[in-house]
Amino acid sequence: MVSSSSRSLWGGLRVAVLALLWGSTFLWIELALRGLSPLQVTFVRCVLGALVLTVACYATGRRMPRGVTVWRHIVVAAFFCNALPFALFSLGQQTADSGLAGVLNATTPLWSIALGLALGSVDGLRPARMAGLLLGFAGTIVILAPWQSAGATGWGALAILGAAASYAIAFTYMGRTLVGKGTPTISLSAAQLVAASGLTAVAMPIGGLESIDPGPVVLIAAVVLSVFCTAITFHLTYRIINDEGATNAAVVGYLLPVVSVLLGAVVLGENLSARVVLGMAVVLMGVGMTRRSGATAAAAAAAAAPAGEGAVEGTSAAAGEPTAEKPASEDVVAGS
């Protein structure tokens, strides 16, 4: 049986990898937009990502989910977690820097908590966790510095904020309707990107039929964005929702400014000031407080569970694939 400390270490490693891949998303979007329209970038992400996960699904002996009900939930989740935010990020980054996109996406945990309060699934938060969330938000404000940049409130920034809110809705919905229903996470993530591909294809006549300029940089950016920052990242997101709950998945957003701002500065020459560095340090402190509180709660819940209960992951009897079981710890946003 895996100890709680090992589980926490593995969970932290997955969060770090997810933050690195997810944070670089904004860089690759910026590069892909040099030859593709926003909707084309979204379509390529969904289709190639779906292809990768579908191959992985069948290669490991799994199959796509079956049943009208589960597919209805998958389509809704695909809209809010993939099709809509992918398009909003690409639209927003036509006028907003990649670093700013990462910063604004860091508001996802706050949207997640606000949604939980609105739905009545959050009666209150532990002081340490609330302090961590607020500290992370304060760090994003320091990075954004709205008092210094009037342009940060333009339509591009609003589109990116909409994408962050859409992620929060998706994480909560996925936690309530798809996680914990016995379907392997690889099957769910593959099916969801297939559904997102279909949703995006329907919208292609609106703005996806423009001429393209597929230079080497654009092609490389599109492939990396689709395979690493969409397929792999999306599957890791599902696993974190599975193992630690929707709130911890949303908290990954706090690490994105660090990655996106640094990559934007190093690769694209975007501005990196002392204020931005300070803001990123505050963000990391907030993340540390939030995850330490979550890990403590998970350990307490596991200790209180009867023998044989409290396992983070279930296992498929047929093939040993971890299934999307609810985590032992209470999910303050998506708990049912």
mmCIF file of C-alpha atoms in Angstrom:
data_model
loop_
_atom_site.group_PDB
_atom_site.id
_atom_site.type_symbol
_atom_site.label_atom_id
_atom_site.label_comp_id
_atom_site.label_asym_id
_atom_site.label_seq_id
_atom_site.Cartn_x
_atom_site.Cartn_y
_atom_site.Cartn_z
ATOM 1 C CA MET A 1 0.000 0.000 0.000
ATOM 2 C CA VAL A 2 1.393 3.402 -0.932
ATOM 3 C CA SER A 3 2.109 5.659 2.073
ATOM 4 C CA SER A 4 0.509 9.083 2.341
ATOM 5 C CA SER A 5 3.926 10.774 2.119
ATOM 6 C CA SER A 6 4.805 8.922 -1.093
ATOM 7 C CA ARG A 7 1.381 9.708 -2.506
ATOM 8 C CA SER A 8 1.851 13.379 -1.616
ATOM 9 C CA LEU A 9 5.328 13.429 -3.224
ATOM 10 C CA TRP A 10 4.023 11.799 -6.409
ATOM 11 C CA GLY A 11 1.084 14.198 -6.469
ATOM 12 C CA GLY A 12 3.425 17.167 -6.087
ATOM 13 C CA LEU A 13 5.637 15.899 -8.922
ATOM 14 C CA ARG A 14 2.650 15.554 -11.224
ATOM 15 C CA VAL A 15 1.535 19.070 -10.349
ATOM 16 C CA ALA A 16 5.031 20.393 -11.171
ATOM 17 C CA VAL A 17 5.108 18.593 -14.542
ATOM 18 C CA LEU A 18 1.581 19.766 -15.307
ATOM 19 C CA ALA A 19 2.503 23.353 -14.423
ATOM 20 C CA LEU A 20 5.591 23.229 -16.669
ATOM 21 C CA LEU A 21 3.685 21.810 -19.634
ATOM 22 C CA TRP A 22 0.571 23.892 -19.077
ATOM 23 C CA GLY A 23 2.568 27.050 -18.442
ATOM 24 C CA SER A 24 4.412 26.666 -21.736
ATOM 25 C CA THR A 25 1.069 26.445 -23.545
ATOM 26 C CA PHE A 26 0.905 30.205 -23.923
ATOM 27 C CA LEU A 27 4.313 30.340 -25.598
ATOM 28 C CA TRP A 28 3.320 27.703 -28.155
ATOM 29 C CA ILE A 29 -0.016 29.422 -28.807
ATOM 30 C CA GLU A 30 1.839 32.666 -29.461
ATOM 31 C CA LEU A 31 4.097 30.944 -31.983
ATOM 32 C CA ALA A 32 1.275 28.975 -33.635
ATOM 33 C CA LEU A 33 -0.743 32.175 -34.122
ATOM 34 C CA ARG A 34 1.983 33.433 -36.468
ATOM 35 C CA GLY A 35 0.588 31.173 -39.179
ATOM 36 C CA LEU A 36 -2.834 29.984 -37.990
ATOM 37 C CA SER A 37 -6.053 31.697 -36.959
ATOM 38 C CA PRO A 38 -7.261 31.313 -33.339
ATOM 39 C CA LEU A 39 -9.922 28.773 -34.318
ATOM 40 C CA GLN A 40 -7.432 26.825 -36.428
ATOM 41 C CA VAL A 41 -5.075 26.617 -33.460
ATOM 42 C CA THR A 42 -7.962 25.358 -31.328
ATOM 43 C CA PHE A 43 -8.974 22.751 -33.917
ATOM 44 C CA VAL A 44 -5.424 21.429 -34.340
ATOM 45 C CA ARG A 45 -4.990 21.172 -30.549
ATOM 46 C CA CYS A 46 -8.183 19.178 -30.150
ATOM 47 C CA VAL A 47 -7.725 16.856 -33.140
ATOM 48 C CA LEU A 48 -4.052 15.950 -32.612
ATOM 49 C CA GLY A 49 -4.557 15.716 -28.864
ATOM 50 C CA ALA A 50 -7.550 13.422 -29.371
ATOM 51 C CA LEU A 51 -5.535 11.252 -31.745
ATOM 52 C CA VAL A 52 -2.690 10.831 -29.248
ATOM 53 C CA LEU A 53 -4.976 9.934 -26.347
ATOM 54 C CA THR A 54 -7.186 7.642 -28.435
ATOM 55 C CA VAL A 55 -4.136 5.672 -29.585
ATOM 56 C CA ALA A 56 -2.903 5.505 -25.984
ATOM 57 C CA CYS A 57 -6.340 4.381 -24.831
ATOM 58 C CA TYR A 58 -6.593 1.433 -27.214
ATOM 59 C CA ALA A 59 -2.868 0.609 -26.979
ATOM 60 C CA THR A 60 -3.293 -0.005 -23.254
ATOM 61 C CA GLY A 61 -6.312 -2.238 -23.781
ATOM 62 C CA ARG A 62 -8.950 0.310 -22.796
ATOM 63 C CA ARG A 63 -11.936 1.437 -24.807
ATOM 64 C CA MET A 64 -13.999 4.580 -25.175
ATOM 65 C CA PRO A 65 -16.812 5.162 -22.674
ATOM 66 C CA ARG A 66 -20.232 3.878 -23.641
ATOM 67 C CA GLY A 67 -23.707 5.131 -22.886
ATOM 68 C CA VAL A 68 -25.711 8.226 -23.739
ATOM 69 C CA THR A 69 -25.515 9.693 -20.233
ATOM 70 C CA VAL A 70 -21.735 9.565 -19.906
ATOM 71 C CA TRP A 71 -21.261 10.990 -23.397
ATOM 72 C CA ARG A 72 -23.649 13.828 -22.616
ATOM 73 C CA HIS A 73 -21.488 14.721 -19.615
ATOM 74 C CA ILE A 74 -18.343 14.362 -21.738
ATOM 75 C CA VAL A 75 -19.671 16.800 -24.356
ATOM 76 C CA VAL A 76 -20.517 19.413 -21.716
ATOM 77 C CA ALA A 77 -17.093 18.988 -20.107
ATOM 78 C CA ALA A 78 -15.413 19.159 -23.527
ATOM 79 C CA PHE A 79 -17.072 22.496 -24.215
ATOM 80 C CA PHE A 80 -16.044 24.161 -20.946
ATOM 81 C CA CYS A 81 -12.644 22.474 -20.496
ATOM 82 C CA ASN A 82 -11.405 22.328 -24.086
ATOM 83 C CA ALA A 83 -13.272 23.923 -26.964
ATOM 84 C CA LEU A 84 -14.266 27.198 -25.270
ATOM 85 C CA PRO A 85 -11.101 27.992 -23.253
ATOM 86 C CA PHE A 86 -8.766 26.901 -26.064
ATOM 87 C CA ALA A 87 -10.527 29.315 -28.422
ATOM 88 C CA LEU A 88 -10.622 32.132 -25.852
ATOM 89 C CA PHE A 89 -6.897 31.815 -25.132
ATOM 90 C CA SER A 90 -6.044 31.927 -28.820
ATOM 91 C CA LEU A 91 -8.327 34.917 -29.355
ATOM 92 C CA GLY A 92 -6.992 36.707 -26.291
ATOM 93 C CA GLN A 93 -3.350 36.204 -27.203
ATOM 94 C CA GLN A 94 -3.836 38.154 -30.393
ATOM 95 C CA THR A 95 -3.510 41.259 -28.204
ATOM 96 C CA ALA A 96 -2.163 39.938 -24.868
ATOM 97 C CA ASP A 97 1.373 38.677 -24.216
ATOM 98 C CA SER A 98 1.915 35.012 -23.395
ATOM 99 C CA GLY A 99 3.136 35.920 -19.906
ATOM 100 C CA LEU A 100 0.011 37.954 -19.214
ATOM 101 C CA ALA A 101 -2.112 35.033 -20.415
ATOM 102 C CA GLY A 102 -0.489 32.762 -17.836
ATOM 103 C CA VAL A 103 -1.001 35.338 -15.110
ATOM 104 C CA LEU A 104 -4.690 35.777 -15.858
ATOM 105 C CA ASN A 105 -5.213 32.027 -16.068
ATOM 106 C CA ALA A 106 -3.972 31.843 -12.483
ATOM 107 C CA THR A 107 -7.361 33.192 -11.388
ATOM 108 C CA THR A 108 -8.870 29.748 -12.076
ATOM 109 C CA PRO A 109 -8.721 28.645 -8.392
ATOM 110 C CA LEU A 110 -10.596 31.758 -7.305
ATOM 111 C CA TRP A 111 -13.281 31.163 -9.921
ATOM 112 C CA SER A 112 -13.418 27.564 -8.688
ATOM 113 C CA ILE A 113 -13.995 28.608 -5.088
ATOM 114 C CA ALA A 114 -16.552 31.261 -6.092
ATOM 115 C CA LEU A 115 -18.445 28.612 -8.057
ATOM 116 C CA GLY A 116 -18.322 26.228 -5.109
ATOM 117 C CA LEU A 117 -19.732 28.910 -2.815
ATOM 118 C CA ALA A 118 -22.470 29.714 -5.336
ATOM 119 C CA LEU A 119 -23.423 26.032 -5.621
ATOM 120 C CA GLY A 120 -23.399 25.564 -1.876
ATOM 121 C CA SER A 121 -20.696 22.904 -1.994
ATOM 122 C CA VAL A 122 -18.291 25.109 -0.019
ATOM 123 C CA ASP A 123 -19.476 26.058 3.454
ATOM 124 C CA GLY A 124 -16.103 27.321 4.518
ATOM 125 C CA LEU A 125 -12.389 26.856 3.921
ATOM 126 C CA ARG A 126 -9.618 26.041 6.353
ATOM 127 C CA PRO A 127 -7.778 29.248 7.281
ATOM 128 C CA ALA A 128 -4.435 28.049 5.906
ATOM 129 C CA ARG A 129 -5.923 27.092 2.557
ATOM 130 C CA MET A 130 -7.903 30.299 2.234
ATOM 131 C CA ALA A 131 -4.782 32.297 3.115
ATOM 132 C CA GLY A 132 -2.836 30.416 0.430
ATOM 133 C CA LEU A 133 -5.488 31.076 -2.206
ATOM 134 C CA LEU A 134 -5.670 34.762 -1.317
ATOM 135 C CA LEU A 135 -1.892 35.040 -1.261
ATOM 136 C CA GLY A 136 -1.721 33.458 -4.703
ATOM 137 C CA PHE A 137 -4.300 35.916 -5.976
ATOM 138 C CA ALA A 138 -2.313 38.792 -4.473
ATOM 139 C CA GLY A 139 0.757 37.558 -6.320
ATOM 140 C CA THR A 140 -1.098 37.550 -9.643
ATOM 141 C CA ILE A 141 -2.244 41.118 -8.982
ATOM 142 C CA VAL A 142 1.351 42.171 -8.337
ATOM 143 C CA ILE A 143 2.404 40.579 -11.622
ATOM 144 C CA LEU A 144 -0.493 42.070 -13.554
ATOM 145 C CA ALA A 145 -0.152 45.531 -11.958
ATOM 146 C CA PRO A 146 -3.418 46.921 -13.371
ATOM 147 C CA TRP A 147 -2.547 50.333 -11.928
ATOM 148 C CA GLN A 148 0.381 50.532 -14.358
ATOM 149 C CA SER A 149 -1.065 49.109 -17.585
ATOM 150 C CA ALA A 150 -4.407 50.346 -18.844
ATOM 151 C CA GLY A 151 -4.137 48.036 -21.837
ATOM 152 C CA ALA A 152 -4.326 44.977 -19.570
ATOM 153 C CA THR A 153 -8.079 45.495 -19.280
ATOM 154 C CA GLY A 154 -8.674 45.153 -23.037
ATOM 155 C CA TRP A 155 -10.757 42.534 -24.796
ATOM 156 C CA GLY A 156 -7.850 40.105 -25.036
ATOM 157 C CA ALA A 157 -7.395 40.063 -21.272
ATOM 158 C CA LEU A 158 -11.140 39.635 -20.782
ATOM 159 C CA ALA A 159 -11.154 36.667 -23.165
ATOM 160 C CA ILE A 160 -8.375 35.022 -21.159
ATOM 161 C CA LEU A 161 -10.226 35.673 -17.897
ATOM 162 C CA GLY A 162 -13.246 34.008 -19.489
ATOM 163 C CA ALA A 163 -11.094 30.992 -20.318
ATOM 164 C CA ALA A 164 -9.934 30.764 -16.689
ATOM 165 C CA ALA A 165 -13.538 30.877 -15.476
ATOM 166 C CA SER A 166 -14.459 28.210 -18.016
ATOM 167 C CA TYR A 167 -11.745 25.927 -16.630
ATOM 168 C CA ALA A 168 -13.168 26.357 -13.125
ATOM 169 C CA ILE A 169 -16.645 25.391 -14.345
ATOM 170 C CA ALA A 170 -15.193 22.399 -16.173
ATOM 171 C CA PHE A 171 -13.162 21.111 -13.210
ATOM 172 C CA THR A 172 -16.211 21.293 -10.970
ATOM 173 C CA TYR A 173 -18.450 19.620 -13.550
ATOM 174 C CA MET A 174 -15.912 16.878 -14.252
ATOM 175 C CA GLY A 175 -15.527 16.228 -10.538
ATOM 176 C CA ARG A 176 -19.273 15.915 -10.103
ATOM 177 C CA THR A 177 -20.270 13.904 -13.174
ATOM 178 C CA LEU A 178 -17.270 12.033 -14.626
ATOM 179 C CA VAL A 179 -14.751 11.388 -11.868
ATOM 180 C CA GLY A 180 -15.588 8.485 -9.585
ATOM 181 C CA LYS A 181 -17.869 6.631 -12.002
ATOM 182 C CA GLY A 182 -15.551 3.693 -12.688
ATOM 183 C CA THR A 183 -14.293 4.776 -16.122
ATOM 184 C CA PRO A 184 -10.484 4.826 -16.623
ATOM 185 C CA THR A 185 -9.147 8.359 -16.825
ATOM 186 C CA ILE A 186 -7.351 7.632 -20.109
ATOM 187 C CA SER A 187 -10.719 6.742 -21.646
ATOM 188 C CA LEU A 188 -12.370 9.872 -20.283
ATOM 189 C CA SER A 189 -9.617 12.228 -21.429
ATOM 190 C CA ALA A 190 -9.493 10.676 -24.907
ATOM 191 C CA ALA A 191 -13.263 10.810 -25.308
ATOM 192 C CA GLN A 192 -13.400 14.401 -24.112
ATOM 193 C CA LEU A 193 -10.885 15.605 -26.684
ATOM 194 C CA VAL A 194 -12.747 13.679 -29.385
ATOM 195 C CA ALA A 195 -15.905 15.533 -28.362
ATOM 196 C CA ALA A 196 -14.026 18.850 -28.296
ATOM 197 C CA SER A 197 -12.770 18.158 -31.824
ATOM 198 C CA GLY A 198 -16.346 17.740 -32.988
ATOM 199 C CA LEU A 199 -17.484 20.932 -31.255
ATOM 200 C CA THR A 200 -14.627 22.914 -32.777
ATOM 201 C CA ALA A 201 -15.237 21.448 -36.240
ATOM 202 C CA VAL A 202 -18.806 22.753 -36.125
ATOM 203 C CA ALA A 203 -17.459 26.274 -35.513
ATOM 204 C CA MET A 204 -14.772 26.139 -38.218
ATOM 205 C CA PRO A 205 -16.881 27.920 -40.890
ATOM 206 C CA ILE A 206 -17.067 30.961 -38.588
ATOM 207 C CA GLY A 207 -13.346 31.732 -38.534
ATOM 208 C CA GLY A 208 -11.369 28.610 -39.257
ATOM 209 C CA LEU A 209 -11.285 28.594 -43.040
ATOM 210 C CA GLU A 210 -8.759 31.409 -43.458
ATOM 211 C CA SER A 211 -5.532 30.869 -45.383
ATOM 212 C CA ILE A 212 -2.631 29.524 -43.332
ATOM 213 C CA ASP A 213 1.121 30.070 -43.300
ATOM 214 C CA PRO A 214 2.534 26.736 -42.077
ATOM 215 C CA GLY A 215 6.206 27.591 -41.617
ATOM 216 C CA PRO A 216 8.528 25.318 -39.580
ATOM 217 C CA VAL A 217 8.078 27.303 -36.352
ATOM 218 C CA VAL A 218 4.299 27.257 -36.707
ATOM 219 C CA LEU A 219 4.210 23.510 -37.392
ATOM 220 C CA ILE A 220 6.524 22.678 -34.476
ATOM 221 C CA ALA A 221 4.527 24.925 -32.164
ATOM 222 C CA ALA A 222 1.249 23.312 -33.253
ATOM 223 C CA VAL A 223 2.569 19.772 -32.685
ATOM 224 C CA VAL A 224 4.114 20.529 -29.275
ATOM 225 C CA LEU A 225 0.982 22.411 -28.248
ATOM 226 C CA SER A 226 -1.231 19.495 -29.279
ATOM 227 C CA VAL A 227 0.792 16.538 -28.002
ATOM 228 C CA PHE A 228 2.482 17.810 -24.854
ATOM 229 C CA CYS A 229 0.432 20.814 -23.774
ATOM 230 C CA THR A 230 -2.962 19.349 -24.650
ATOM 231 C CA ALA A 231 -2.990 15.534 -24.724
ATOM 232 C CA ILE A 232 -0.482 14.828 -21.942
ATOM 233 C CA THR A 233 -1.431 17.869 -19.880
ATOM 234 C CA PHE A 234 -5.136 17.151 -20.122
ATOM 235 C CA HIS A 235 -4.673 13.554 -19.007
ATOM 236 C CA LEU A 236 -2.543 14.692 -16.059
ATOM 237 C CA THR A 237 -5.284 17.183 -15.144
ATOM 238 C CA TYR A 238 -7.838 14.376 -15.071
ATOM 239 C CA ARG A 239 -5.567 12.309 -12.841
ATOM 240 C CA ILE A 240 -5.120 15.183 -10.394
ATOM 241 C CA ILE A 241 -8.897 15.733 -10.259
ATOM 242 C CA ASN A 242 -9.176 11.981 -9.702
ATOM 243 C CA ASP A 243 -6.567 11.795 -6.956
ATOM 244 C CA GLU A 244 -6.807 15.144 -5.202
ATOM 245 C CA GLY A 245 -10.036 16.837 -6.259
ATOM 246 C CA ALA A 246 -11.022 19.685 -8.560
ATOM 247 C CA THR A 247 -9.643 22.404 -6.280
ATOM 248 C CA ASN A 248 -6.105 21.016 -6.316
ATOM 249 C CA ALA A 249 -6.306 20.704 -10.094
ATOM 250 C CA ALA A 250 -7.316 24.351 -10.305
ATOM 251 C CA VAL A 251 -4.487 25.369 -7.945
ATOM 252 C CA VAL A 252 -2.003 24.326 -10.644
ATOM 253 C CA GLY A 253 -3.046 27.597 -12.287
ATOM 254 C CA TYR A 254 -1.099 29.501 -9.645
ATOM 255 C CA LEU A 255 2.164 28.075 -10.986
ATOM 256 C CA LEU A 256 1.427 29.084 -14.565
ATOM 257 C CA PRO A 257 2.526 32.739 -14.241
ATOM 258 C CA VAL A 258 5.992 31.600 -13.186
ATOM 259 C CA VAL A 259 6.408 29.393 -16.250
ATOM 260 C CA SER A 260 4.614 31.597 -18.772
ATOM 261 C CA VAL A 261 6.298 34.848 -17.718
ATOM 262 C CA LEU A 262 9.779 33.296 -17.701
ATOM 263 C CA LEU A 263 9.278 31.638 -21.100
ATOM 264 C CA GLY A 264 7.794 34.815 -22.518
ATOM 265 C CA ALA A 265 10.795 36.798 -21.333
ATOM 266 C CA VAL A 266 13.453 34.307 -22.434
ATOM 267 C CA VAL A 267 11.999 33.119 -25.743
ATOM 268 C CA LEU A 268 9.812 36.004 -26.905
ATOM 269 C CA GLY A 269 11.625 38.910 -25.276
ATOM 270 C CA GLU A 270 8.637 39.985 -23.183
ATOM 271 C CA ASN A 271 9.280 42.271 -20.225
ATOM 272 C CA LEU A 272 10.494 40.694 -16.957
ATOM 273 C CA SER A 273 10.757 43.272 -14.166
ATOM 274 C CA ALA A 274 11.595 43.077 -10.452
ATOM 275 C CA ARG A 275 7.872 43.505 -9.740
ATOM 276 C CA VAL A 276 7.084 40.410 -11.827
ATOM 277 C CA VAL A 277 9.743 38.368 -10.040
ATOM 278 C CA LEU A 278 8.331 39.476 -6.669
ATOM 279 C CA GLY A 279 4.829 38.565 -7.774
ATOM 280 C CA MET A 280 5.921 35.105 -8.875
ATOM 281 C CA ALA A 281 7.587 34.531 -5.466
ATOM 282 C CA VAL A 282 4.336 35.447 -3.726
ATOM 283 C CA VAL A 283 2.432 33.079 -6.020
ATOM 284 C CA LEU A 284 4.746 30.196 -5.120
ATOM 285 C CA MET A 285 4.286 30.896 -1.411
ATOM 286 C CA GLY A 286 0.534 30.764 -1.870
ATOM 287 C CA VAL A 287 0.729 27.467 -3.741
ATOM 288 C CA GLY A 288 2.896 25.967 -1.018
ATOM 289 C CA MET A 289 0.404 26.943 1.678
ATOM 290 C CA THR A 290 -2.537 25.595 -0.318
ATOM 291 C CA ARG A 291 -0.985 22.229 -1.119
ATOM 292 C CA ARG A 292 0.393 21.728 2.397
ATOM 293 C CA SER A 293 -3.101 22.278 3.789
ATOM 294 C CA GLY A 294 -4.615 19.897 1.229
ATOM 295 C CA ALA A 295 -2.025 17.190 1.915
ATOM 296 C CA THR A 296 -2.665 17.432 5.679
ATOM 297 C CA ALA A 297 -6.413 17.070 5.160
ATOM 298 C CA ALA A 298 -5.918 14.064 2.870
ATOM 299 C CA ALA A 299 -3.647 12.349 5.395
ATOM 300 C CA ALA A 300 -6.176 12.923 8.192
ATOM 301 C CA ALA A 301 -9.024 11.541 6.085
ATOM 302 C CA ALA A 302 -6.984 8.474 5.149
ATOM 303 C CA ALA A 303 -6.101 7.832 8.798
ATOM 304 C CA ALA A 304 -9.769 8.059 9.793
ATOM 305 C CA ALA A 305 -10.984 5.713 7.026
ATOM 306 C CA PRO A 306 -11.792 2.077 7.896
ATOM 307 C CA ALA A 307 -9.372 -0.613 6.754
ATOM 308 C CA GLY A 308 -9.553 -1.172 3.031
ATOM 309 C CA GLU A 309 -11.017 2.269 2.357
ATOM 310 C CA GLY A 310 -9.490 5.612 1.516
ATOM 311 C CA ALA A 311 -7.535 4.441 -1.524
ATOM 312 C CA VAL A 312 -6.880 7.260 -3.893
ATOM 313 C CA GLU A 313 -7.233 5.192 -7.021
ATOM 314 C CA GLY A 314 -9.373 2.225 -7.926
ATOM 315 C CA THR A 315 -8.113 -0.479 -10.234
ATOM 316 C CA SER A 316 -9.850 -2.052 -13.164
ATOM 317 C CA ALA A 317 -10.130 -5.768 -12.592
ATOM 318 C CA ALA A 318 -9.663 -6.388 -16.277
ATOM 319 C CA ALA A 319 -6.453 -4.555 -16.946
ATOM 320 C CA GLY A 320 -5.142 -2.818 -13.815
ATOM 321 C CA GLU A 321 -5.933 0.664 -15.119
ATOM 322 C CA PRO A 322 -6.592 3.220 -12.386
ATOM 323 C CA THR A 323 -10.206 4.274 -12.623
ATOM 324 C CA ALA A 324 -11.654 7.674 -11.892
ATOM 325 C CA GLU A 325 -12.467 7.147 -8.238
ATOM 326 C CA LYS A 326 -13.305 10.019 -5.927
ATOM 327 C CA PRO A 327 -10.396 10.954 -3.662
ATOM 328 C CA ALA A 328 -10.575 10.070 -0.003
ATOM 329 C CA SER A 329 -10.187 13.689 1.053
ATOM 330 C CA GLU A 330 -13.165 16.005 0.863
ATOM 331 C CA ASP A 331 -13.251 18.110 -2.263
ATOM 332 C CA VAL A 332 -14.219 21.595 -1.201
ATOM 333 C CA VAL A 333 -15.413 22.520 -4.671
ATOM 334 C CA ALA A 334 -16.646 19.442 -6.425
ATOM 335 C CA GLY A 335 -17.595 17.242 -3.517
ATOM 336 C CA SER A 336 -20.935 15.538 -3.894
#
